[in-house]
């Protein structure tokens, strides 16, 4: 709130200033910015060294006297160091420009701009350590997150800059312990150290900072126990992905305003403390991937604000708590990966607030009864029950209705029976995963009339018959549509890239548009109309008994990244049109009865022999002579195509934005049969 207020004030100030003609830049500030600019390895967009009025430069805001009060250079691809390029006086004197413009005034570092209120250098490539001294007396917001800064954090931020409200140092390479540094930050409202290598214990004084509302230290190397003995003003606390151990202290009564508490992926154990399960303020509890045990015993008559409960992968026992519907706002429940038993409680009937329920890898029984209960929840949009049931029959009651359901995931339950008719009524369904069951019969044509379906996984069943042609008419696979909005807000988590740098992603549901019918007994042709599904990213039909030619229209699948037709009875030649599929990264037509010449060029130059082997009539780069027949190529059956969803950067937006969404990664079975392990990992 206060940050918003701060921004609003600044924006309003800015507008009122822009109404006047721009003032002339204070020469001291001008010089600082020119030094800064010249220290960069590449030009700063919108800055010109020939216009002496730096108030006109992009991202620079001045007050009426020409003092620079705001510098916003987020995401400009800036490369350079702060310390050496503009606090090192030796360096500065060697700059050509400085000599022209200095006029004898000593240079002032960017961290000594006397009127600066906002300094935003986030999402650039700055490196080096922090400057030795900071004197920004007017600063309110300082954001240097998502750069390559390193070294310890100690600078004394709040000694000279006593008015600092927002300090974002996340996603850099800072190390050392959390220093005493912030003790004097008496008006600090937000402190973020996410995604660094900070170690040691989390100092207790941070909880006592009188104005602090938001503290995030996710994904560091913080160890020891959490401690606090005084009332804290915190509203948002995230200590996830550290090495915090032992019991979670019974201290939540000291956080009267705490709304979001995340401590996932630490080494916490014991029961959830009394003050937590009785908290009136908390709306999100994220404790996944720890060793909490005991019963899940929330006091819903106290937890009036609870919206999200994520207790995945702990050691909780007992049955699914039947009092959860008494938490009036509870929307998102994920209890997967605990040793829970029994059934979905009767009390879940008409659980009005429930949107998202995931109970993967819990030892539940009675799927039929569970669905009878859950289909009365009016707002349920996501239901994930991977590996929760064992050897039951797929419920076939035609009365089951899930009017708002968008995601239905029930794989690896050894379900028998057929693909049920009641799916026909799930008109909002976008994601359907019934893979790794023992379903028989044919694929019902009505699946093709589910208007919103973009992800269909029926692989690894005993389905037979032809692929219904209707699947080639799924509207959302025919048009590009990346607006798969998340129905529920999920916690943001961190993940390290190969360079050791953290990036953010959300657990929310986003799946690449997929048709996976592999490992069944499907017969008949690969319909030429599959070529209409231009939004499809993955088409997997391997290990079936499909016959006929590979339609050349598949060359129209401009979004396709994975195309696997291997282990079928396909004949004819490989259509030349496939060479034009520029996004194709995984391709196999191995073990069919194809003939002719393997086309070359395009993505085909990146595929190895394993994509083509097992087709005695095929000649090409790898198979020099058709006469030689099947050379003794190594058969690596499951290696060809499968790759994790993570590796589909185009679709997930990994390359462009940091919000990278994976979900069933966390809720789908991780202990699937060997053959499947490569699928969602
Ligand atoms: C520039 O800095 C010098 C030294 O700090 C100071 O004396 C002078 O008043 C400053 N000039 C302006 C225009 O602020
Ligand atoms: C500044 O330099 C650019 C080229 O770098 C030039 O196009 C422009 O006219 C110059 N402006 C002034 C005011 O000299
Ligand atoms: C300043 O730069 C010079 C030359 O690059 C270097 O030798 C010196 O160590 C630097 N001083 C500081 C304090 O960084
Ligand atoms: C300073 O820069 C100008 C233009 O960039 C160049 O013409 C001049 O030779 C430079 N002077 C020195 C001493 O490097
Ligand atoms: C505070 O500002 C003064 C004057 O610029 C500077 O010498 C000192 O190093 C600064 N202190 C800190 C802790 O940065
Ligand atoms: C906080 O400020 C007080 C008074 O200015 C000072 O004595 C103390 O050293 C400061 N604490 C830190 C950690 O810098
Ligand atoms: C909690 O929030 C209320 C209302 O915003 C505020 O008055 C109160 O001071 C806060 N409590 C703490 C301990 O900060
Ligand atoms: C679970 O937590 C451990 C550390 O306790 C971490 O190494 C691991 O990556 C976490 N797993 C997930 C899926 O986040
Ligand atoms: C799960 O809990 C049951 C008792 O409820 C216990 O017998 C069983 O050993 C537990 N399983 C695991 C893997 O902890
Ligand atoms: C859920 O559904 C009910 C009945 O359809 C509706 O009144 C309510 O507003 C919905 N939303 C929530 C969050 O309960
Ligand atoms: C799809 O492919 C076929 C055969 O390659 C071609 O004739 C047709 O024009 C393509 N359709 C579209 C919409 O590109
Ligand atoms: C492959 O096709 C040829 C004719 O096109 C046929 O004679 C042969 O039996 C087929 N091989 C297999 C293994 O199906």
Coordinates of N, CA and C in Angstrom, one line a residue, residues 136-245:
X136 N 22.5 8.9 -0.1 CA 21.3 9.3 -0.9 C 20.3 9.8 0.1
X137 N 20.5 11.0 0.6 CA 19.6 11.5 1.7 C 18.1 11.5 1.4
X138 N 17.7 11.6 0.1 CA 16.3 11.7 -0.2 C 15.7 10.3 -0.6
X139 N 16.6 9.3 -0.7 CA 16.1 8.1 -1.4 C 14.9 7.4 -0.7
X140 N 14.0 7.0 -1.4 CA 12.8 6.2 -0.8 C 12.8 4.8 -1.4
X141 N 13.2 4.6 -2.7 CA 13.1 3.3 -3.3 C 14.5 3.1 -4.0
X142 N 15.1 2.0 -3.6 CA 16.4 1.6 -4.2 C 16.3 0.2 -4.7
X143 N 16.3 0.0 -6.0 CA 16.1 -1.4 -6.6 C 17.3 -1.7 -7.5
X144 N 18.1 -2.6 -7.0 CA 19.2 -3.1 -7.9 C 19.1 -4.6 -8.1
X145 N 17.8 -5.1 -8.0 CA 17.6 -6.5 -8.1 C 17.9 -7.0 -9.5
X146 N 18.1 -8.3 -9.6 CA 18.3 -8.9 -10.9 C 19.5 -8.3 -11.7
X147 N 20.6 -8.3 -11.1 CA 21.9 -7.9 -11.7 C 22.9 -9.0 -11.3
X148 N 24.2 -8.7 -11.5 CA 25.2 -9.7 -11.2 C 26.1 -9.2 -10.0
X149 N 25.5 -8.4 -9.2 CA 26.3 -7.8 -8.0 C 26.8 -9.0 -7.1
X150 N 27.9 -8.8 -6.5 CA 28.4 -9.9 -5.6 C 29.0 -9.3 -4.4
X151 N 29.5 -10.1 -3.5 CA 30.2 -9.7 -2.3 C 29.1 -9.5 -1.2
X152 N 29.6 -9.0 -0.1 CA 28.7 -8.8 1.1 C 27.8 -7.6 0.9
X153 N 26.8 -7.6 1.8 CA 25.8 -6.5 1.6 C 26.1 -5.3 2.4
X154 N 27.0 -5.4 3.3 CA 27.3 -4.2 4.2 C 27.7 -3.0 3.6
X155 N 26.9 -1.9 3.6 CA 27.2 -0.6 3.1 C 26.8 0.5 4.1
X156 N 25.9 0.1 4.9 CA 25.3 1.2 5.8 C 24.2 1.9 5.0
X157 N 23.4 1.2 4.3 CA 22.3 1.9 3.5 C 21.6 2.9 4.3
X158 N 21.2 2.6 5.5 CA 20.3 3.5 6.2 C 21.0 4.5 7.1
X159 N 22.3 4.6 7.1 CA 23.0 5.6 7.9 C 22.8 7.0 7.3
X160 N 23.1 7.1 6.1 CA 22.9 8.4 5.4 C 21.5 8.5 4.8
X161 N 21.0 7.4 4.4 CA 19.7 7.4 3.6 C 18.6 6.9 4.6
X162 N 18.3 7.8 5.5 CA 17.4 7.4 6.6 C 16.0 7.2 6.1
X163 N 15.6 7.7 5.0 CA 14.2 7.7 4.6 C 13.9 6.5 3.7
X164 N 14.8 5.5 3.6 CA 14.6 4.5 2.6 C 13.4 3.6 3.0
X165 N 12.5 3.4 2.0 CA 11.3 2.6 2.3 C 11.3 1.2 1.6
X166 N 11.9 1.2 0.5 CA 11.9 0.0 -0.3 C 13.3 -0.3 -0.7
X167 N 13.8 -1.5 -0.4 CA 15.2 -1.9 -0.7 C 15.1 -3.3 -1.3
X168 N 15.4 -3.3 -2.6 CA 15.4 -4.6 -3.3 C 16.7 -5.0 -3.8
X169 N 17.3 -6.1 -3.2 CA 18.6 -6.5 -3.6 C 18.6 -7.9 -4.2
X170 N 17.4 -8.4 -4.5 CA 17.2 -9.8 -4.8 C 17.9 -10.2 -6.2
X171 N 18.1 -11.5 -6.4 CA 18.5 -12.1 -7.6 C 19.9 -11.4 -8.1
X172 N 20.8 -11.5 -7.2 CA 22.2 -11.2 -7.5 C 23.1 -12.3 -6.9
X173 N 24.3 -12.0 -6.7 CA 25.2 -13.0 -6.1 C 25.8 -12.6 -4.7
X174 N 25.0 -11.9 -4.0 CA 25.4 -11.4 -2.7 C 25.6 -12.6 -1.8
X175 N 26.7 -12.5 -0.9 CA 26.9 -13.6 0.0 C 27.2 -13.0 1.4
X176 N 27.7 -13.9 2.3 CA 27.9 -13.4 3.7 C 26.6 -13.5 4.4
X177 N 26.6 -13.0 5.7 CA 25.5 -13.1 6.5 C 24.6 -11.9 6.3
X178 N 23.4 -12.0 6.8 CA 22.5 -10.8 6.8 C 23.2 -9.8 7.8
X179 N 23.7 -8.7 7.4 CA 24.4 -7.8 8.3 C 23.5 -7.0 9.3
X180 N 24.1 -6.4 10.2 CA 23.3 -5.5 11.1 C 22.8 -4.3 10.4
X181 N 23.5 -4.0 9.3 CA 23.1 -3.1 8.3 C 21.7 -2.4 8.4
X182 N 20.7 -3.2 8.5 CA 19.3 -2.7 8.3 C 18.7 -2.2 9.6
X183 N 19.5 -2.4 10.7 CA 19.0 -2.1 12.0 C 18.5 -0.6 12.1
X184 N 19.1 0.3 11.4 CA 18.8 1.7 11.5 C 17.8 2.1 10.4
X185 N 17.2 1.1 9.7 CA 16.3 1.4 8.6 C 14.9 1.6 9.3
X186 N 14.7 2.7 9.9 CA 13.5 2.8 10.8 C 12.2 3.0 10.0
X187 N 12.3 3.4 8.7 CA 11.1 3.5 8.0 C 11.0 2.5 6.9
X188 N 11.9 1.5 6.9 CA 11.9 0.5 5.8 C 10.6 -0.3 5.8
X189 N 9.9 -0.4 4.6 CA 8.7 -1.1 4.5 C 8.9 -2.5 3.8
X190 N 9.9 -2.5 2.9 CA 10.0 -3.7 2.1 C 11.5 -4.0 2.0
X191 N 11.9 -5.2 2.3 CA 13.3 -5.6 2.1 C 13.3 -7.0 1.4
X192 N 14.0 -7.0 0.3 CA 14.0 -8.3 -0.4 C 15.4 -8.7 -0.8
X193 N 15.8 -9.9 -0.3 CA 17.1 -10.4 -0.5 C 17.0 -11.8 -1.3
X194 N 15.9 -12.0 -1.9 CA 15.6 -13.3 -2.6 C 16.8 -13.7 -3.6
X195 N 17.0 -14.9 -3.7 CA 17.8 -15.4 -4.8 C 19.3 -15.0 -4.7
X196 N 19.9 -14.9 -3.5 CA 21.3 -14.6 -3.4 C 21.9 -15.8 -2.7
X197 N 23.1 -15.6 -2.1 CA 23.8 -16.7 -1.4 C 24.0 -16.3 0.1
X198 N 23.1 -15.6 0.6 CA 23.2 -15.1 2.0 C 23.1 -16.3 3.0
X199 N 24.0 -16.4 4.0 CA 24.0 -17.5 4.9 C 23.9 -17.0 6.3
X200 N 24.0 -17.9 7.3 CA 23.9 -17.6 8.7 C 22.4 -17.6 9.1
X201 N 22.2 -17.1 10.3 CA 20.8 -17.1 10.8 C 20.1 -15.8 10.3
X202 N 18.8 -15.9 10.3 CA 18.0 -14.7 10.0 C 17.9 -13.9 11.3
X203 N 18.6 -12.7 11.3 CA 18.6 -11.9 12.6 C 17.2 -11.5 13.1
X204 N 17.1 -11.6 14.4 CA 15.8 -11.3 15.0 C 15.4 -9.9 14.8
X205 N 16.4 -9.0 14.7 CA 16.0 -7.6 14.7 C 15.2 -7.2 13.5
X206 N 15.3 -8.0 12.4 CA 14.5 -7.7 11.2 C 13.0 -7.7 11.5
X207 N 12.6 -8.7 12.4 CA 11.2 -8.7 12.7 C 10.7 -7.5 13.5
X208 N 11.7 -6.8 14.1 CA 11.4 -5.7 15.0 C 11.4 -4.3 14.2
X209 N 11.8 -4.3 13.0 CA 11.9 -3.0 12.3 C 10.4 -2.5 12.3
X210 N 10.3 -1.3 12.8 CA 8.9 -0.8 13.1 C 8.0 -0.7 12.0
X211 N 8.5 -0.4 10.8 CA 7.5 -0.2 9.7 C 7.6 -1.4 8.7
X212 N 8.4 -2.4 8.9 CA 8.6 -3.4 7.9 C 7.3 -4.2 7.6
X213 N 6.9 -4.3 6.4 CA 5.7 -5.0 6.0 C 6.0 -6.3 5.3
X214 N 7.1 -6.2 4.5 CA 7.4 -7.3 3.6 C 8.9 -7.7 3.6
X215 N 9.1 -8.9 4.0 CA 10.5 -9.4 4.1 C 10.6 -10.7 3.3
X216 N 11.4 -10.7 2.3 CA 11.6 -11.9 1.5 C 13.1 -12.3 1.4
X217 N 13.4 -13.5 1.8 CA 14.8 -14.0 1.8 C 14.8 -15.3 1.1
X218 N 13.8 -15.6 0.2 CA 13.7 -16.8 -0.5 C 15.0 -17.2 -1.2
X219 N 15.3 -18.5 -1.2 CA 16.4 -19.0 -2.0 C 17.7 -18.4 -1.7
X220 N 18.1 -18.6 -0.4 CA 19.5 -18.2 0.0 C 20.0 -19.5 0.8
X221 N 21.0 -19.2 1.6 CA 21.5 -20.4 2.4 C 21.4 -20.1 3.9
X222 N 20.2 -19.5 4.3 CA 20.0 -19.2 5.7 C 19.7 -20.5 6.5
X223 N 20.3 -20.6 7.6 CA 20.2 -21.8 8.4 C 19.8 -21.5 9.9
X224 N 19.8 -22.5 10.7 CA 19.4 -22.3 12.1 C 17.9 -22.2 12.2
X225 N 17.5 -21.7 13.4 CA 16.1 -21.6 13.6 C 15.6 -20.2 13.5
X226 N 14.3 -20.1 13.3 CA 13.7 -18.8 13.2 C 13.4 -18.4 14.7
X227 N 13.6 -17.1 15.0 CA 13.4 -16.6 16.3 C 12.7 -15.3 16.3
X228 N 11.9 -15.0 17.2 CA 11.3 -13.7 17.4 C 10.6 -13.6 18.7
X229 N 10.8 -12.5 19.4 CA 10.2 -12.4 20.8 C 9.4 -11.1 20.9
X230 N 9.3 -10.3 19.9 CA 8.5 -9.1 20.0 C 7.5 -9.0 18.9
X231 N 6.6 -8.1 19.1 CA 5.5 -7.9 18.1 C 6.1 -7.4 16.8
X232 N 5.7 -8.0 15.7 CA 6.2 -7.6 14.4 C 5.1 -7.0 13.5
X233 N 5.5 -6.1 12.7 CA 4.5 -5.4 11.8 C 4.4 -6.2 10.5
X234 N 5.1 -7.3 10.3 CA 5.2 -7.9 9.0 C 3.8 -8.4 8.5
X235 N 3.6 -8.2 7.2 CA 2.4 -8.7 6.5 C 2.8 -9.8 5.6
X236 N 4.0 -9.8 5.1 CA 4.4 -10.8 4.1 C 5.8 -11.3 4.5
X237 N 5.9 -12.6 4.7 CA 7.2 -13.1 5.1 C 7.5 -14.4 4.3
X238 N 8.5 -14.4 3.6 CA 8.9 -15.6 2.8 C 10.3 -16.0 3.1
X239 N 10.5 -17.1 3.7 CA 11.8 -17.6 4.0 C 12.1 -19.0 3.3
X240 N 11.3 -19.2 2.2 CA 11.4 -20.5 1.5 C 12.8 -20.8 0.9
X241 N 13.1 -22.0 0.6 CA 14.3 -22.4 0.0 C 15.5 -22.0 0.7
X242 N 15.6 -22.3 2.0 CA 16.8 -22.1 2.8 C 17.1 -23.4 3.5
X243 N 17.9 -23.3 4.5 CA 18.2 -24.5 5.4 C 17.7 -24.3 6.8
X244 N 16.6 -23.6 6.9 CA 16.1 -23.4 8.3 C 15.6 -24.7 8.8
X245 N 16.0 -25.0 10.1 CA 15.7 -26.3 10.6 C 14.9 -26.3 11.9

